[in-house]
PDB file of C-alpha atoms in Angstrom:
ATOM      1  CA  UNK A   1      -2.401  29.806  15.218  1.00  0.00           C
ATOM      2  CA  UNK A   2      -4.792  27.546  17.045  1.00  0.00           C
ATOM      3  CA  UNK A   3      -4.058  23.847  17.214  1.00  0.00           C
ATOM      4  CA  UNK A   4      -7.456  22.930  15.834  1.00  0.00           C
ATOM      5  CA  UNK A   5      -7.091  25.108  12.743  1.00  0.00           C
ATOM      6  CA  UNK A   6      -3.579  24.103  11.725  1.00  0.00           C
ATOM      7  CA  UNK A   7      -2.932  20.474  12.503  1.00  0.00           C
ATOM      8  CA  UNK A   8      -3.207  17.458  10.238  1.00  0.00           C
ATOM      9  CA  UNK A   9      -2.966  13.927  11.538  1.00  0.00           C
ATOM     10  CA  UNK A  10      -0.743  11.287   9.996  1.00  0.00           C
ATOM     11  CA  UNK A  11      -2.196   7.848  10.629  1.00  0.00           C
ATOM     12  CA  UNK A  12       0.839   5.743  11.491  1.00  0.00           C
ATOM     13  CA  UNK A  13       0.648   2.409   9.676  1.00  0.00           C
ATOM     14  CA  UNK A  14       3.610   0.522   8.176  1.00  0.00           C
ATOM     15  CA  UNK A  15       6.801   1.926   9.658  1.00  0.00           C
ATOM     16  CA  UNK A  16       8.567   2.443   6.317  1.00  0.00           C
ATOM     17  CA  UNK A  17       5.765   4.317   4.583  1.00  0.00           C
ATOM     18  CA  UNK A  18       4.839   6.350   7.661  1.00  0.00           C
ATOM     19  CA  UNK A  19       8.458   7.461   8.067  1.00  0.00           C
ATOM     20  CA  UNK A  20       8.607   8.366   4.370  1.00  0.00           C
ATOM     21  CA  UNK A  21       5.556  10.610   4.695  1.00  0.00           C
ATOM     22  CA  UNK A  22       6.826  12.273   7.868  1.00  0.00           C
ATOM     23  CA  UNK A  23      10.345  12.892   6.548  1.00  0.00           C
ATOM     24  CA  UNK A  24       9.050  14.186   3.207  1.00  0.00           C
ATOM     25  CA  UNK A  25       6.546  16.500   4.882  1.00  0.00           C
ATOM     26  CA  UNK A  26       9.266  17.885   7.124  1.00  0.00           C
ATOM     27  CA  UNK A  27      11.739  18.345   4.266  1.00  0.00           C
ATOM     28  CA  UNK A  28       9.250  20.069   1.971  1.00  0.00           C
ATOM     29  CA  UNK A  29       7.878  22.255   4.751  1.00  0.00           C
ATOM     30  CA  UNK A  30      11.392  23.304   5.701  1.00  0.00           C
ATOM     31  CA  UNK A  31      12.199  24.055   2.054  1.00  0.00           C
ATOM     32  CA  UNK A  32       9.198  26.377   1.992  1.00  0.00           C
ATOM     33  CA  UNK A  33       9.818  28.139   5.310  1.00  0.00           C
ATOM     34  CA  UNK A  34      13.508  27.735   6.094  1.00  0.00           C
ATOM     35  CA  UNK A  35      15.237  28.070   9.462  1.00  0.00           C
ATOM     36  CA  UNK A  36      14.219  25.189  11.761  1.00  0.00           C
ATOM     37  CA  UNK A  37      10.651  24.759  10.540  1.00  0.00           C
ATOM     38  CA  UNK A  38       9.125  21.283  10.595  1.00  0.00           C
ATOM     39  CA  UNK A  39       5.679  20.239   9.450  1.00  0.00           C
ATOM     40  CA  UNK A  40       3.037  20.770  12.184  1.00  0.00           C
ATOM     41  CA  UNK A  41       1.118  17.529  12.487  1.00  0.00           C
ATOM     42  CA  UNK A  42      -0.040  14.900  14.944  1.00  0.00           C
ATOM     43  CA  UNK A  43       1.234  11.364  14.441  1.00  0.00           C
ATOM     44  CA  UNK A  44      -1.496   8.932  15.435  1.00  0.00           C
ATOM     45  CA  UNK A  45       0.313   5.613  15.419  1.00  0.00           C
ATOM     46  CA  UNK A  46      -1.751   2.422  15.324  1.00  0.00           C
ATOM     47  CA  UNK A  47      -0.804  -1.235  15.365  1.00  0.00           C
ATOM     48  CA  UNK A  48      -0.540  -1.961  11.641  1.00  0.00           C
ATOM     49  CA  UNK A  49      -1.159  -5.632  12.327  1.00  0.00           C
ATOM     50  CA  UNK A  50      -4.792  -4.755  13.057  1.00  0.00           C
ATOM     51  CA  UNK A  51      -5.102  -3.868   9.357  1.00  0.00           C
ATOM     52  CA  UNK A  52      -2.318  -5.301   7.210  1.00  0.00           C
ATOM     53  CA  UNK A  53      -3.163  -9.028   7.508  1.00  0.00           C
ATOM     54  CA  UNK A  54      -6.615  -8.253   6.111  1.00  0.00           C
ATOM     55  CA  UNK A  55      -5.522  -6.110   3.157  1.00  0.00           C
ATOM     56  CA  UNK A  56      -6.522  -5.708   0.437  1.00  0.00           C
ATOM     57  CA  UNK A  57     -10.056  -7.132   0.396  1.00  0.00           C
ATOM     58  CA  UNK A  58     -11.251  -8.479   3.751  1.00  0.00           C
ATOM     59  CA  UNK A  59     -13.601  -5.540   4.119  1.00  0.00           C
ATOM     60  CA  UNK A  60     -15.752  -7.040   6.865  1.00  0.00           C
ATOM     61  CA  UNK A  61     -12.724  -6.724   9.134  1.00  0.00           C
ATOM     62  CA  UNK A  62     -11.025  -3.726   7.543  1.00  0.00           C
ATOM     63  CA  UNK A  63     -13.961  -1.305   7.515  1.00  0.00           C
ATOM     64  CA  UNK A  64     -14.782  -1.414  11.253  1.00  0.00           C
ATOM     65  CA  UNK A  65     -11.077  -1.429  12.154  1.00  0.00           C
ATOM     66  CA  UNK A  66     -10.308   1.632  10.015  1.00  0.00           C
ATOM     67  CA  UNK A  67     -13.433   3.387  11.271  1.00  0.00           C
ATOM     68  CA  UNK A  68     -12.399   2.789  14.883  1.00  0.00           C
ATOM     69  CA  UNK A  69      -8.898   4.158  14.254  1.00  0.00           C
ATOM     70  CA  UNK A  70     -10.263   7.279  12.561  1.00  0.00           C
ATOM     71  CA  UNK A  71     -12.858   7.856  15.287  1.00  0.00           C
ATOM     72  CA  UNK A  72     -10.096   7.723  17.888  1.00  0.00           C
ATOM     73  CA  UNK A  73      -7.951  10.014  15.765  1.00  0.00           C
ATOM     74  CA  UNK A  74     -10.653  12.674  15.495  1.00  0.00           C
ATOM     75  CA  UNK A  75     -10.941  12.971  19.254  1.00  0.00           C
ATOM     76  CA  UNK A  76      -7.814  15.077  18.785  1.00  0.00           C
ATOM     77  CA  UNK A  77      -7.948  18.682  17.510  1.00  0.00           C
ATOM     78  CA  UNK A  78      -7.213  18.014  13.846  1.00  0.00           C
ATOM     79  CA  UNK A  79      -8.689  19.103  10.538  1.00  0.00           C
ATOM     80  CA  UNK A  80      -7.822  16.223   8.216  1.00  0.00           C
ATOM     81  CA  UNK A  81      -5.989  12.896   8.112  1.00  0.00           C
ATOM     82  CA  UNK A  82      -3.297  11.489   5.855  1.00  0.00           C
ATOM     83  CA  UNK A  83      -3.541   7.719   5.399  1.00  0.00           C
ATOM     84  CA  UNK A  84      -0.119   6.494   4.184  1.00  0.00           C
ATOM     85  CA  UNK A  85      -1.454   3.424   2.421  1.00  0.00           C
ATOM     86  CA  UNK A  86      -3.058   3.801  -0.998  1.00  0.00           C
ATOM     87  CA  UNK A  87      -4.838   0.427  -0.924  1.00  0.00           C
ATOM     88  CA  UNK A  88      -6.574   1.258   2.365  1.00  0.00           C
ATOM     89  CA  UNK A  89      -8.510   4.047   0.667  1.00  0.00           C
ATOM     90  CA  UNK A  90     -10.637   1.396  -1.029  1.00  0.00           C
ATOM     91  CA  UNK A  91     -11.694   0.311   2.462  1.00  0.00           C
ATOM     92  CA  UNK A  92     -12.512   3.938   3.268  1.00  0.00           C
ATOM     93  CA  UNK A  93     -14.678   4.237   0.151  1.00  0.00           C
ATOM     94  CA  UNK A  94     -16.429   0.888   0.551  1.00  0.00           C
ATOM     95  CA  UNK A  95     -17.237   1.706   4.168  1.00  0.00           C
ATOM     96  CA  UNK A  96     -18.826   5.006   3.061  1.00  0.00           C
ATOM     97  CA  UNK A  97     -16.773   6.669   5.791  1.00  0.00           C
ATOM     98  CA  UNK A  98     -17.217  10.408   6.132  1.00  0.00           C
ATOM     99  CA  UNK A  99     -14.095  11.564   7.960  1.00  0.00           C
ATOM    100  CA  UNK A 100     -12.160  14.436   6.385  1.00  0.00           C
ATOM    101  CA  UNK A 101      -9.139  12.788   4.802  1.00  0.00           C
ATOM    102  CA  UNK A 102      -6.693  13.783   2.069  1.00  0.00           C
ATOM    103  CA  UNK A 103      -7.892  11.301  -0.552  1.00  0.00           C
ATOM    104  CA  UNK A 104      -5.284  10.404  -3.197  1.00  0.00           C
ATOM    105  CA  UNK A 105      -7.761   9.282  -5.857  1.00  0.00           C
ATOM    106  CA  UNK A 106      -9.702  12.538  -5.738  1.00  0.00           C
ATOM    107  CA  UNK A 107      -6.418  14.411  -6.045  1.00  0.00           C
ATOM    108  CA  UNK A 108      -5.445  12.202  -8.988  1.00  0.00           C
ATOM    109  CA  UNK A 109      -8.700  12.965 -10.785  1.00  0.00           C
ATOM    110  CA  UNK A 110      -8.071  16.690 -10.341  1.00  0.00           C
ATOM    111  CA  UNK A 111      -4.496  16.422 -11.662  1.00  0.00           C
ATOM    112  CA  UNK A 112      -5.323  14.279 -14.687  1.00  0.00           C
ATOM    113  CA  UNK A 113      -8.290  16.458 -15.592  1.00  0.00           C
ATOM    114  CA  UNK A 114      -6.231  19.638 -15.288  1.00  0.00           C
ATOM    115  CA  UNK A 115      -3.477  18.194 -17.490  1.00  0.00           C
ATOM    116  CA  UNK A 116      -5.837  16.700 -20.046  1.00  0.00           C
ATOM    117  CA  UNK A 117      -4.390  13.213 -19.573  1.00  0.00           C
ATOM    118  CA  UNK A 118      -6.265  10.480 -21.447  1.00  0.00           C
ATOM    119  CA  UNK A 119      -4.233   7.364 -20.560  1.00  0.00           C
ATOM    120  CA  UNK A 120      -2.272   6.136 -17.543  1.00  0.00           C
ATOM    121  CA  UNK A 121      -0.346   3.025 -16.537  1.00  0.00           C
ATOM    122  CA  UNK A 122      -0.600   1.915 -12.922  1.00  0.00           C
ATOM    123  CA  UNK A 123       2.474   0.929 -10.911  1.00  0.00           C
ATOM    124  CA  UNK A 124       1.742  -0.591  -7.522  1.00  0.00           C
ATOM    125  CA  UNK A 125       1.039  -3.905  -5.887  1.00  0.00           C
ATOM    126  CA  UNK A 126      -0.165  -6.739  -8.101  1.00  0.00           C
ATOM    127  CA  UNK A 127      -3.595  -6.251  -6.564  1.00  0.00           C
ATOM    128  CA  UNK A 128      -3.658  -2.523  -7.335  1.00  0.00           C
ATOM    129  CA  UNK A 129      -2.430  -2.945 -10.907  1.00  0.00           C
ATOM    130  CA  UNK A 130      -5.154  -5.495 -11.642  1.00  0.00           C
ATOM    131  CA  UNK A 131      -7.953  -4.119  -9.467  1.00  0.00           C
ATOM    132  CA  UNK A 132     -10.960  -2.192 -10.804  1.00  0.00           C
ATOM    133  CA  UNK A 133     -10.731   0.238  -7.862  1.00  0.00           C
ATOM    134  CA  UNK A 134      -8.618   3.024  -9.385  1.00  0.00           C
ATOM    135  CA  UNK A 135     -10.244   2.396 -12.753  1.00  0.00           C
ATOM    136  CA  UNK A 136     -13.612   3.178 -11.166  1.00  0.00           C
ATOM    137  CA  UNK A 137     -12.404   6.733 -10.617  1.00  0.00           C
ATOM    138  CA  UNK A 138     -10.823   7.228 -14.038  1.00  0.00           C
ATOM    139  CA  UNK A 139     -12.715   5.342 -16.735  1.00  0.00           C
ATOM    140  CA  UNK A 140     -15.939   7.376 -16.275  1.00  0.00           C
ATOM    141  CA  UNK A 141     -13.813  10.411 -17.198  1.00  0.00           C
ATOM    142  CA  UNK A 142     -12.664   8.813 -20.431  1.00  0.00           C
ATOM    143  CA  UNK A 143      -9.200   8.021 -19.062  1.00  0.00           C
ATOM    144  CA  UNK A 144      -7.824   4.661 -20.188  1.00  0.00           C
ATOM    145  CA  UNK A 145      -6.046   2.718 -17.445  1.00  0.00           C
ATOM    146  CA  UNK A 146      -3.314   0.306 -18.527  1.00  0.00           C
ATOM    147  CA  UNK A 147      -1.660  -2.532 -16.626  1.00  0.00           C
ATOM    148  CA  UNK A 148       2.045  -3.294 -17.180  1.00  0.00           C
ATOM    149  CA  UNK A 149       2.874  -6.442 -19.098  1.00  0.00           C
ATOM    150  CA  UNK A 150       3.205  -9.605 -17.045  1.00  0.00           C
ATOM    151  CA  UNK A 151       6.992  -9.530 -16.589  1.00  0.00           C
ATOM    152  CA  UNK A 152       6.975  -5.884 -15.554  1.00  0.00           C
ATOM    153  CA  UNK A 153       3.983  -6.385 -13.257  1.00  0.00           C
ATOM    154  CA  UNK A 154       5.705  -9.262 -11.467  1.00  0.00           C
ATOM    155  CA  UNK A 155       8.970  -7.332 -11.111  1.00  0.00           C
ATOM    156  CA  UNK A 156       7.248  -4.187  -9.806  1.00  0.00           C
ATOM    157  CA  UNK A 157       5.275  -6.134  -7.217  1.00  0.00           C
ATOM    158  CA  UNK A 158       8.419  -8.004  -6.116  1.00  0.00           C
ATOM    159  CA  UNK A 159      10.285  -4.701  -5.754  1.00  0.00           C
ATOM    160  CA  UNK A 160       7.443  -3.309  -3.654  1.00  0.00           C
ATOM    161  CA  UNK A 161       7.706  -6.246  -1.277  1.00  0.00           C
ATOM    162  CA  UNK A 162      11.504  -5.998  -1.144  1.00  0.00           C
ATOM    163  CA  UNK A 163      11.321  -2.293  -0.323  1.00  0.00           C
ATOM    164  CA  UNK A 164       8.893  -3.017   2.510  1.00  0.00           C
ATOM    165  CA  UNK A 165      11.301  -5.626   3.879  1.00  0.00           C
ATOM    166  CA  UNK A 166      14.299  -3.337   3.401  1.00  0.00           C
ATOM    167  CA  UNK A 167      16.296  -5.468   0.966  1.00  0.00           C
ATOM    168  CA  UNK A 168      15.638  -4.138  -2.546  1.00  0.00           C
ATOM    169  CA  UNK A 169      18.540  -4.717  -4.937  1.00  0.00           C
ATOM    170  CA  UNK A 170      20.097  -2.138  -7.251  1.00  0.00           C
ATOM    171  CA  UNK A 171      19.231  -4.392 -10.179  1.00  0.00           C
ATOM    172  CA  UNK A 172      15.550  -4.430  -9.245  1.00  0.00           C
ATOM    173  CA  UNK A 173      15.533  -0.648  -8.828  1.00  0.00           C
ATOM    174  CA  UNK A 174      17.263  -0.204 -12.200  1.00  0.00           C
ATOM    175  CA  UNK A 175      14.628  -2.409 -13.847  1.00  0.00           C
ATOM    176  CA  UNK A 176      11.916  -0.330 -12.208  1.00  0.00           C
ATOM    177  CA  UNK A 177      13.424   2.872 -13.614  1.00  0.00           C
ATOM    178  CA  UNK A 178      13.550   1.262 -17.055  1.00  0.00           C
ATOM    179  CA  UNK A 179       9.861   0.355 -16.798  1.00  0.00           C
ATOM    180  CA  UNK A 180       9.021   3.968 -15.991  1.00  0.00           C
ATOM    181  CA  UNK A 181      10.927   5.208 -19.041  1.00  0.00           C
ATOM    182  CA  UNK A 182       9.238   2.628 -21.278  1.00  0.00           C
ATOM    183  CA  UNK A 183       5.646   3.147 -20.154  1.00  0.00           C
ATOM    184  CA  UNK A 184       5.862   6.928 -19.853  1.00  0.00           C
ATOM    185  CA  UNK A 185       6.541   7.150 -23.595  1.00  0.00           C
ATOM    186  CA  UNK A 186       2.862   6.507 -24.291  1.00  0.00           C
ATOM    187  CA  UNK A 187       1.019   7.173 -21.001  1.00  0.00           C
ATOM    188  CA  UNK A 188       1.364   8.872 -17.658  1.00  0.00           C
ATOM    189  CA  UNK A 189       2.765   6.494 -15.059  1.00  0.00           C
ATOM    190  CA  UNK A 190       0.810   6.619 -11.800  1.00  0.00           C
ATOM    191  CA  UNK A 191       2.664   5.388  -8.720  1.00  0.00           C
ATOM    192  CA  UNK A 192      -0.047   3.885  -6.512  1.00  0.00           C
ATOM    193  CA  UNK A 193       2.003   2.237  -3.781  1.00  0.00           C
ATOM    194  CA  UNK A 194       3.667   3.948  -0.831  1.00  0.00           C
ATOM    195  CA  UNK A 195       6.626   1.551  -0.867  1.00  0.00           C
ATOM    196  CA  UNK A 196       7.374   2.522  -4.468  1.00  0.00           C
ATOM    197  CA  UNK A 197       6.961   6.175  -3.494  1.00  0.00           C
ATOM    198  CA  UNK A 198      10.021   5.811  -1.274  1.00  0.00           C
ATOM    199  CA  UNK A 199      12.094   5.724  -4.483  1.00  0.00           C
ATOM    200  CA  UNK A 200      10.856   9.105  -5.672  1.00  0.00           C
ATOM    201  CA  UNK A 201      14.189  10.862  -5.071  1.00  0.00           C
ATOM    202  CA  UNK A 202      15.808   8.361  -7.442  1.00  0.00           C
ATOM    203  CA  UNK A 203      13.385   8.957 -10.310  1.00  0.00           C
ATOM    204  CA  UNK A 204      13.292  12.755 -10.365  1.00  0.00           C
ATOM    205  CA  UNK A 205      15.316  12.854 -13.574  1.00  0.00           C
ATOM    206  CA  UNK A 206      13.108  10.272 -15.290  1.00  0.00           C
ATOM    207  CA  UNK A 207      10.043  11.079 -17.433  1.00  0.00           C
ATOM    208  CA  UNK A 208       7.233  12.637 -15.429  1.00  0.00           C
ATOM    209  CA  UNK A 209       5.151  10.402 -13.215  1.00  0.00           C
ATOM    210  CA  UNK A 210       2.262  11.129 -10.900  1.00  0.00           C
ATOM    211  CA  UNK A 211       2.870   9.751  -7.428  1.00  0.00           C
ATOM    212  CA  UNK A 212      -0.237   9.429  -5.265  1.00  0.00           C
ATOM    213  CA  UNK A 213       1.699   9.710  -2.009  1.00  0.00           C
ATOM    214  CA  UNK A 214       3.278  12.952  -3.179  1.00  0.00           C
ATOM    215  CA  UNK A 215      -0.124  14.279  -4.232  1.00  0.00           C
ATOM    216  CA  UNK A 216      -1.293  13.679  -0.659  1.00  0.00           C
ATOM    217  CA  UNK A 217       1.817  15.296   0.784  1.00  0.00           C
ATOM    218  CA  UNK A 218       1.519  18.393  -1.399  1.00  0.00           C
ATOM    219  CA  UNK A 219      -2.161  18.724  -0.449  1.00  0.00           C
ATOM    220  CA  UNK A 220      -1.265  18.447   3.243  1.00  0.00           C
ATOM    221  CA  UNK A 221       1.341  21.169   2.846  1.00  0.00           C
ATOM    222  CA  UNK A 222      -1.220  23.431   1.169  1.00  0.00           C
ATOM    223  CA  UNK A 223      -3.728  22.824   3.990  1.00  0.00           C
ATOM    224  CA  UNK A 224      -1.145  23.732   6.593  1.00  0.00           C
ATOM    225  CA  UNK A 225      -0.657  27.243   5.227  1.00  0.00           C
TER     226      UNK A 225
END
């Protein structure tokens, strides 16, 4: 296999989410291939502080910064890039950037369309849950996008921040699981935050959700074959 035809780049951003993507890619790739196989990729680590202070909406700064990181990344022999930050894809779209990336919202559209889903509830940051960004992908398809009620929204956003800082409590995680059970009774729950994705191993027995980070990871695994 040639390097150029097989490798995907993982854009290293926040340490927690980047590590989650890398470990999950390795675990799933090994489950597929056995022995000592690990996922063939190039980690292109950037200083997250060049992006994070300007998220989610300071696009005048974010667009040129993201473009510069991706231009540098594509000097390497890669075929596509994983961006382990769901919110940053709005920057990608607003900048009309044309780099080959594994885009979670396009994957979500494909999944919801294939499953005939007509309503979803977003779990993510407060910004993501209230933003028109994901809705702009789904409402033209006739998919209704719901926001959790105020108490749930506040708790989910607080859990996201606690996970990023590494001090989430068992009580907060239990509440989060309860929210998933409640909202999945009437809609699909879409996990649109990489910090929340880090809990995926703890919610496998709960009603089905669609996790955007895992959609990206599964697409990266398929591209690597």
